[in-house]
Amino acid sequence: RMVRMVQEAQGSKAPVQGVVDKVSSVFVPVVILLSILTFVIWIAVAGWNMFPYALLTAVSVLVIACPCALGLATPTALTVGIGKAAQQHILIKDAFALENMCRVNAIVLDKTGTLTEGTPKVVGEKLYSGFEEYVPVLLAAEMRSEHPLAVSLSEYLRQKGVKPIEISAFESITGKGVMCEYRGEKFWIGSKALAEENVGVLLPDLFSIYFGKGDSLVAAFEVKDALKENSKEAVRQLESYGVEVYMLTGDKESAASEIARQAGITHYEWGVLPDDKERFVLDLQRRGKCVAMVGDGINDAPVLRRADVGIAMGAMGSDAAIEAADIVLMDDDPLKIAKAIKISRKTLRIVYQNIVFAIGIKGICLVLGAVGLANMWLAIFADVGVMVIAVINAIRALFVKNL
C-alpha cells in the first residue's frame, strides 16, 4: 500500500518548465522574424543594389541575437547553486527541486527526527498486574518495530535485563502500534487510541506507549524526545523568509504542544496518521500554497512525493524517505532547511538577472544592428561578451561565504 501511494504521488506531480525554455520559446521566433523584416525593409527602402548590405545586416541581427548567454549562463547558475548547496551538506537532486524550493511559502515538519533528536528516552512508567510475566512479550514485539519510540523502549527494557521470547502473528498497525500473539493470547502495544480500542474505556492522556493483553492493560510508558538545538532558530529563520511553518505528529496532544511551544510553532496537529499527512499537504496546495514537506520515516515517503518539494533528513532517514525526497539534508540540521531556501532564492535571482541582462543588452544591439549601426565589435560583444558576463555573474555565488 505504501508503494502504491508513492507511485500515485509520483504520477500526479507535474514537471516544472525551465526559465530558459519559457524565454527562448518567445525570443527565438521573434529574432528570426526580426532578421527577415530587417532584410525586407532594407531592400524595400534602398533597392536591390543594397542586397549585400541588407543581407549582412540581417545576418548580424541573427549573430547579435544568438541566445548563447541564455543557453549557457542559466544552467551554469543552477549548477553553481546545487554545488553550493552540496558544500552545505544539502543534496538537491535536480534543478526542478532547486527552482521549486524558491517558491515554497508553507513548510510542514514531521516532529520526531526532524525537530527532535529522534532518540526518545523512557521517563516514566506505570505497571499493572501481569507485567513481570509478560514483559518479554513486550520486548520481543518492540524489537520488531522500527518506530523510534519502540526502539527506545526496547533499549530501556534490555538495560533492565529483560530477555525477548518467541512471538507469533506479529502485525504492524499503521499510525497506532503493533499486535502479536504468545501462547494463543493476543497482545497489543501502541498509542492511546489503540489501547482504548482494546480496553474499551477512555484513558487519561498521560503516557506515550500502552501495553496490554486482550482487554486488559498491562503497562504504560511515558517516552520523551528532546528538541534539537537548532530547531527554534530554524523555525524563526523560516518565518523571517515569509514561510508558514506547520508541525505534524502522531504523538499525543501534550507531547506535541510541548515541542511546538519550545520550537515556537503556532500551527501544529497531533495524532496524525500517514494518510492524514498527505491530506494536510493537499489541503494547503488547494489553498494556493507551494508546500515543502520534511520527514525521515518510511511512512513519510508518500507525502514527500506529494509535496511540491520533499525534504528528507538523511542521516537518520529511512531509505524510502531519502529515495522519495527531492532534497536530502545529510547532517539532519533543521537550519539547513532555511539554508536551502536561501540558496534557491539566490540562485533563481541570478538566473533572472542573467535573463534580464542578456535580453536587455541584446535588445539594444538588435535595434542598432537592424538600422545598420552595428559593427563587428558590437556584434562580438553582444554574442560572446554578454555570455561571458552572464557566466561570471552565475559563478560569483561560489565566492559568497554566507550563502
Short mmCIF file of C-alpha atoms in Angstrom, two decimals, residues 27-389:
data_model
loop_
_atom_site.label_atom_id
_atom_site.label_comp_id
_atom_site.label_asym_id
_atom_site.label_seq_id
_atom_site.Cartn_x
_atom_site.Cartn_y
_atom_site.Cartn_z
CA PHE A 27 12.78 35.02 -28.04
CA VAL A 28 13.99 32.81 -30.89
CA PRO A 29 10.94 33.17 -33.21
CA VAL A 30 10.91 36.94 -32.64
CA VAL A 31 14.59 37.21 -33.58
CA ILE A 32 14.13 35.17 -36.77
CA LEU A 33 11.17 37.33 -37.74
CA LEU A 34 13.16 40.50 -36.96
CA SER A 35 16.05 39.30 -39.14
CA ILE A 36 13.70 38.66 -42.08
CA LEU A 37 11.99 42.02 -41.61
CA THR A 38 15.38 43.77 -41.47
CA PHE A 39 16.35 42.27 -44.83
CA VAL A 40 12.96 43.05 -46.43
CA ILE A 41 12.89 46.65 -45.16
CA TRP A 42 16.43 47.37 -46.38
CA ILE A 43 15.60 46.01 -49.85
CA ALA A 44 12.31 47.93 -49.94
CA VAL A 45 13.93 51.20 -48.90
CA ALA A 46 17.34 51.05 -50.58
CA GLY A 47 16.63 48.76 -53.52
CA TRP A 48 18.30 45.58 -54.75
CA ASN A 49 21.58 47.37 -55.27
CA MET A 50 21.93 47.24 -51.46
CA PHE A 51 21.38 43.47 -51.41
CA PRO A 52 24.85 42.61 -49.93
CA TYR A 53 24.48 45.21 -47.18
CA ALA A 54 20.88 44.14 -46.45
CA LEU A 55 21.98 40.51 -46.20
CA LEU A 56 24.93 41.44 -43.94
CA THR A 57 22.63 43.46 -41.67
CA ALA A 58 20.10 40.61 -41.43
CA VAL A 59 22.85 38.13 -40.58
CA SER A 60 24.32 40.49 -37.98
CA VAL A 61 20.91 40.60 -36.30
CA LEU A 62 20.99 36.80 -36.03
CA VAL A 63 24.55 36.84 -34.67
CA ILE A 64 23.76 39.53 -32.10
CA ALA A 65 20.62 37.70 -31.02
CA CYS A 66 22.30 34.30 -30.64
CA PRO A 67 20.88 33.03 -27.30
CA CYS A 68 24.19 31.55 -26.09
CA ALA A 69 24.08 33.64 -22.90
CA LEU A 70 20.65 32.28 -22.07
CA GLY A 71 21.56 28.75 -23.07
CA LEU A 72 24.80 28.60 -21.05
CA ALA A 73 24.63 31.04 -18.17
CA THR A 74 21.29 29.85 -16.80
CA PRO A 75 22.25 26.18 -16.37
CA THR A 76 25.58 27.41 -15.04
CA ALA A 77 23.75 29.31 -12.30
CA LEU A 78 21.66 26.24 -11.45
CA THR A 79 24.75 24.04 -11.34
CA VAL A 80 26.54 26.52 -9.10
CA GLY A 81 23.53 26.67 -6.78
CA ILE A 82 23.34 22.88 -6.49
CA GLY A 83 27.11 22.72 -5.90
CA LYS A 84 26.93 25.44 -3.26
CA ALA A 85 24.17 23.50 -1.51
CA ALA A 86 26.30 20.34 -1.57
CA GLN A 87 29.06 22.25 0.22
CA GLN A 88 26.50 22.91 2.97
CA HIS A 89 25.61 19.16 3.14
CA ILE A 90 22.33 19.78 1.27
CA LEU A 91 21.79 17.29 -1.55
CA ILE A 92 19.49 18.77 -4.21
CA LYS A 93 18.63 16.03 -6.68
CA ASP A 94 17.79 18.19 -9.70
CA ALA A 95 17.27 21.74 -10.93
CA PHE A 96 13.49 21.40 -10.68
CA ALA A 97 13.77 20.89 -6.91
CA LEU A 98 16.02 23.94 -6.64
CA GLU A 99 13.57 26.05 -8.60
CA ASN A 100 10.54 24.82 -6.64
CA MET A 101 12.27 25.46 -3.30
CA CYS A 102 12.49 29.12 -4.23
CA ARG A 103 8.69 29.34 -4.37
CA VAL A 104 7.94 27.50 -1.10
CA ASN A 105 5.72 29.56 1.21
CA ALA A 106 4.50 26.78 3.52
CA ILE A 107 6.57 24.07 5.14
CA VAL A 108 5.29 21.02 7.01
CA LEU A 109 7.62 19.45 9.58
CA ASP A 110 7.34 15.96 10.97
CA LYS A 111 8.18 16.14 14.68
CA THR A 112 10.23 13.07 15.52
CA GLY A 113 13.68 13.12 13.96
CA THR A 114 13.09 16.46 12.25
CA LEU A 115 12.52 18.92 15.07
CA THR A 116 13.57 16.49 17.81
CA GLU A 117 16.67 14.38 18.24
CA GLY A 118 14.85 11.20 17.20
CA THR A 119 16.24 9.29 20.18
CA PRO A 120 13.46 9.46 22.78
CA LYS A 121 14.00 8.21 26.33
CA VAL A 122 11.65 6.45 28.75
CA VAL A 123 11.00 8.91 31.58
CA GLY A 124 8.10 7.25 33.38
CA GLU A 125 6.10 4.04 33.67
CA LYS A 126 3.01 2.57 35.31
CA LEU A 127 2.91 -1.21 35.73
CA TYR A 128 -0.15 -3.36 36.32
CA SER A 129 -0.78 -6.97 37.27
CA GLY A 130 0.97 -9.47 35.00
CA PHE A 131 3.72 -7.13 33.81
CA GLU A 132 6.61 -9.24 35.09
CA GLU A 133 5.19 -12.29 33.33
CA TYR A 134 4.51 -10.60 30.00
CA VAL A 135 7.35 -8.08 29.72
CA PRO A 136 9.39 -10.48 27.50
CA VAL A 137 6.47 -10.36 25.02
CA LEU A 138 6.63 -6.56 25.07
CA LEU A 139 10.35 -6.58 24.32
CA ALA A 140 10.02 -9.17 21.52
CA ALA A 141 7.28 -7.12 19.82
CA GLU A 142 9.08 -3.77 20.17
CA MET A 143 12.30 -5.24 18.77
CA ARG A 144 10.42 -5.98 15.52
CA SER A 145 9.16 -2.41 15.21
CA GLU A 146 11.21 0.37 13.57
CA HIS A 147 9.33 3.22 15.27
CA PRO A 148 11.66 5.49 17.29
CA LEU A 149 9.55 5.05 20.43
CA ALA A 150 9.70 1.28 20.07
CA VAL A 151 13.47 1.37 19.65
CA SER A 152 13.80 3.47 22.80
CA LEU A 153 11.53 1.20 24.83
CA SER A 154 13.41 -1.88 23.61
CA GLU A 155 16.70 -0.38 24.74
CA TYR A 156 15.17 0.57 28.09
CA LEU A 157 13.91 -2.98 28.72
CA ARG A 158 17.18 -4.60 27.65
CA GLN A 159 19.08 -2.36 30.08
CA LYS A 160 16.81 -3.73 32.83
CA GLY A 161 17.84 -7.27 31.94
CA VAL A 162 14.69 -8.37 30.10
CA LYS A 163 15.14 -11.14 27.53
CA PRO A 164 12.86 -11.46 24.47
CA ILE A 165 10.87 -14.60 23.68
CA GLU A 166 9.41 -16.09 20.50
CA ILE A 167 6.12 -14.49 19.47
CA SER A 168 3.80 -15.16 16.51
CA ALA A 169 1.25 -13.36 14.32
CA PHE A 170 3.12 -10.08 14.53
CA GLU A 171 1.21 -7.26 12.80
CA SER A 172 2.00 -3.57 12.42
CA ILE A 173 -0.98 -1.21 12.55
CA THR A 174 -0.08 1.99 10.71
CA GLY A 175 -0.06 5.01 12.97
CA LYS A 176 -1.26 3.08 16.02
CA GLY A 177 1.15 0.33 17.05
CA VAL A 178 1.63 -3.43 16.76
CA MET A 179 -0.16 -6.64 17.71
CA CYS A 180 1.15 -10.15 18.28
CA GLU A 181 0.34 -13.50 19.84
CA TYR A 182 2.04 -15.57 22.51
CA ARG A 183 0.74 -18.98 23.57
CA GLY A 184 -2.56 -18.29 21.85
CA GLU A 185 -3.16 -14.98 23.63
CA LYS A 186 -3.38 -11.61 21.86
CA PHE A 187 -1.10 -8.74 22.92
CA TRP A 188 -1.02 -5.17 21.68
CA ILE A 189 1.44 -2.29 22.06
CA GLY A 190 0.90 1.24 20.81
CA SER A 191 -0.90 4.54 21.14
CA LYS A 192 -3.68 5.66 23.45
CA ALA A 193 -6.16 5.18 20.60
CA LEU A 194 -5.11 1.53 20.16
CA ALA A 195 -5.34 0.97 23.91
CA GLU A 196 -8.84 2.42 24.09
CA GLU A 197 -9.98 0.22 21.21
CA ASN A 198 -8.89 -2.90 23.12
CA VAL A 199 -9.66 -1.90 26.70
CA GLY A 200 -13.00 -0.35 25.81
CA VAL A 201 -12.73 2.70 28.08
CA LEU A 202 -11.28 6.18 27.75
CA LEU A 203 -7.77 6.50 29.16
CA PRO A 204 -6.02 9.59 30.52
CA ASP A 205 -3.58 11.28 28.15
CA LEU A 206 -0.57 10.61 30.38
CA PHE A 207 1.58 8.09 28.50
CA SER A 208 3.12 7.56 25.04
CA ILE A 209 3.06 3.76 24.84
CA TYR A 210 0.42 1.37 26.17
CA PHE A 211 0.89 -2.41 26.51
CA GLY A 212 -1.95 -4.84 27.08
CA LYS A 213 -3.28 -8.39 26.78
CA GLY A 214 -6.76 -8.83 25.37
CA ASP A 215 -8.95 -6.22 27.06
CA SER A 216 -6.57 -5.66 29.98
CA LEU A 217 -3.92 -3.00 30.37
CA VAL A 218 -0.56 -4.41 31.49
CA ALA A 219 1.72 -1.36 31.42
CA ALA A 220 2.09 2.22 30.19
CA PHE A 221 5.26 4.17 29.46
CA GLU A 222 5.99 7.86 29.02
CA VAL A 223 8.66 8.50 26.39
CA LYS A 224 10.00 11.97 25.60
CA ASP A 225 12.22 13.24 22.82
CA ALA A 226 14.40 16.34 23.23
CA LEU A 227 14.18 19.29 20.83
CA LYS A 228 17.19 19.68 18.55
CA GLU A 229 19.48 22.55 19.44
CA ASN A 230 18.83 24.46 16.19
CA SER A 231 15.11 23.77 15.77
CA LYS A 232 13.86 27.01 17.32
CA GLU A 233 16.28 29.14 15.29
CA ALA A 234 15.34 27.20 12.13
CA VAL A 235 11.64 27.99 12.67
CA ARG A 236 12.49 31.67 13.27
CA GLN A 237 14.52 31.88 10.05
CA LEU A 238 11.81 30.17 8.00
CA GLU A 239 9.19 32.60 9.28
CA SER A 240 11.53 35.53 8.54
CA TYR A 241 11.55 34.34 4.90
CA GLY A 242 7.75 34.58 4.82
CA VAL A 243 7.24 30.81 5.11
CA GLU A 244 4.35 29.42 7.18
CA VAL A 245 5.55 26.60 9.47
CA TYR A 246 3.37 23.62 10.42
CA MET A 247 4.20 20.62 12.61
CA LEU A 248 2.53 17.21 12.31
CA THR A 249 2.98 14.29 14.69
CA GLY A 250 1.33 11.02 15.58
CA ASP A 251 2.09 11.66 19.25
CA LYS A 252 -0.41 12.69 21.90
CA GLU A 253 -1.51 16.30 22.34
CA SER A 254 0.60 17.07 25.40
CA ALA A 255 3.84 15.92 23.73
CA ALA A 256 3.00 17.80 20.52
CA SER A 257 2.12 21.04 22.30
CA GLU A 258 5.29 20.92 24.39
CA ILE A 259 7.58 20.54 21.37
CA ALA A 260 5.62 23.17 19.42
CA ARG A 261 5.96 25.60 22.32
CA GLN A 262 9.70 25.00 22.62
CA ALA A 263 10.21 25.41 18.84
CA GLY A 264 8.00 28.48 18.58
CA ILE A 265 5.48 26.84 16.22
CA THR A 266 1.90 28.11 16.28
CA HIS A 267 0.30 25.70 13.79
CA TYR A 268 0.52 22.02 14.74
CA GLU A 269 -1.60 18.85 14.77
CA TRP A 270 -1.26 15.68 16.85
CA GLY A 271 -2.47 12.10 16.48
CA VAL A 272 -1.81 12.35 12.73
CA LEU A 273 -1.70 9.14 10.66
CA PRO A 274 0.35 8.81 7.41
CA ASP A 275 -2.79 9.28 5.29
CA ASP A 276 -3.66 12.40 7.27
CA LYS A 277 -0.28 13.95 6.44
CA GLU A 278 -0.95 13.62 2.74
CA ARG A 279 -4.42 15.11 3.09
CA PHE A 280 -2.97 18.01 5.09
CA VAL A 281 -0.44 18.81 2.36
CA LEU A 282 -3.10 18.54 -0.36
CA ASP A 283 -5.32 20.95 1.58
CA LEU A 284 -2.51 23.51 1.73
CA GLN A 285 -1.89 23.09 -2.01
CA ARG A 286 -5.59 23.63 -2.76
CA ARG A 287 -5.31 26.90 -0.84
CA GLY A 288 -2.63 28.02 -3.30
CA LYS A 289 0.42 27.24 -1.17
CA CYS A 290 3.71 25.92 -2.52
CA VAL A 291 4.41 23.25 0.09
CA ALA A 292 7.63 21.63 1.28
CA MET A 293 7.37 18.54 3.48
CA VAL A 294 10.20 17.48 5.80
CA GLY A 295 10.32 13.93 7.19
CA ASP A 296 12.54 10.94 7.78
CA GLY A 297 10.37 7.83 8.19
CA ILE A 298 9.16 5.22 5.71
CA ASN A 299 5.60 6.40 6.30
CA ASP A 300 6.66 9.90 5.20
CA ALA A 301 7.63 8.69 1.70
CA PRO A 302 4.21 9.21 0.01
CA VAL A 303 3.72 12.72 1.39
CA LEU A 304 7.30 13.67 0.47
CA ARG A 305 6.38 12.87 -3.14
CA ARG A 306 3.02 14.59 -2.88
CA ALA A 307 4.52 17.88 -1.69
CA ASP A 308 5.91 20.42 -4.15
CA VAL A 309 9.31 19.80 -2.53
CA GLY A 310 10.06 16.73 -0.42
CA ILE A 311 12.93 17.08 2.07
CA ALA A 312 14.40 14.07 3.89
CA MET A 313 16.61 14.11 6.95
CA GLY A 314 19.38 11.95 5.53
CA ALA A 315 21.49 10.84 8.48
CA MET A 316 18.60 9.19 10.34
CA GLY A 317 16.13 8.91 7.48
CA SER A 318 14.81 5.67 6.02
CA ASP A 319 15.84 4.61 2.52
CA ALA A 320 12.25 5.08 1.34
CA ALA A 321 12.16 8.70 2.55
CA ILE A 322 15.55 9.52 1.01
CA GLU A 323 14.54 7.96 -2.31
CA ALA A 324 11.21 9.82 -2.39
CA ALA A 325 12.64 13.21 -1.43
CA ASP A 326 13.78 15.95 -3.81
CA ILE A 327 16.27 17.32 -1.28
CA VAL A 328 18.24 15.42 1.37
CA LEU A 329 19.78 17.10 4.43
CA MET A 330 22.82 14.95 5.04
CA ASP A 331 23.55 16.09 8.62
CA ASP A 332 19.94 16.36 9.89
CA ASP A 333 20.38 20.01 10.91
CA PRO A 334 16.98 21.79 10.68
CA LEU A 335 18.79 25.07 10.00
CA LYS A 336 19.68 23.61 6.60
CA ILE A 337 16.00 23.83 5.61
CA ALA A 338 16.20 27.62 5.75
CA LYS A 339 19.62 27.46 4.11
CA ALA A 340 18.17 25.50 1.17
CA ILE A 341 15.52 28.20 0.67
CA LYS A 342 18.16 30.92 0.80
CA ILE A 343 20.37 29.16 -1.76
CA SER A 344 17.47 28.51 -4.11
CA ARG A 345 16.24 32.10 -3.96
CA LYS A 346 19.74 33.47 -4.54
CA THR A 347 20.28 31.10 -7.46
CA LEU A 348 16.97 31.97 -9.11
CA ARG A 349 17.72 35.66 -8.58
CA ILE A 350 20.95 35.20 -10.56
CA VAL A 351 19.04 33.34 -13.28
CA TYR A 352 16.58 36.22 -13.66
CA GLN A 353 19.43 38.75 -13.60
CA ASN A 354 21.09 36.90 -16.47
CA ILE A 355 17.88 36.75 -18.46
CA VAL A 356 17.08 40.44 -18.00
CA PHE A 357 20.69 41.48 -18.68
CA ALA A 358 21.06 39.29 -21.78
CA ILE A 359 17.72 40.31 -23.28
CA GLY A 360 18.25 43.99 -22.44
CA ILE A 361 21.75 44.25 -23.98
CA LYS A 362 20.82 42.14 -26.96
CA GLY A 363 17.65 44.17 -27.47
CA ILE A 364 19.65 47.41 -27.69
CA CYS A 365 22.21 45.83 -30.02
CA LEU A 366 19.44 44.36 -32.18
CA VAL A 367 17.96 47.79 -32.75
CA LEU A 368 21.39 49.17 -33.69
CA GLY A 369 22.03 46.19 -35.93
CA ALA A 370 18.66 46.46 -37.65
CA VAL A 371 19.27 50.12 -38.61
CA GLY A 372 22.78 49.32 -39.81
CA LEU A 373 24.72 50.94 -36.95
CA ALA A 374 26.21 47.73 -35.56
CA ASN A 375 29.82 46.93 -36.35
CA MET A 376 31.86 43.76 -35.90
CA TRP A 377 32.94 44.58 -32.35
CA LEU A 378 29.40 45.32 -31.22
CA ALA A 379 28.23 42.01 -32.66
CA ILE A 380 31.07 40.16 -30.89
CA PHE A 381 30.23 41.85 -27.58
CA ALA A 382 26.52 41.14 -27.97
CA ASP A 383 27.29 37.45 -28.54
CA VAL A 384 30.44 36.42 -26.67
CA GLY A 385 30.75 39.37 -24.26
CA VAL A 386 27.22 39.06 -22.88
CA MET A 387 27.69 35.31 -22.48
CA VAL A 388 30.95 35.75 -20.52
CA ILE A 389 29.44 38.40 -18.25
#
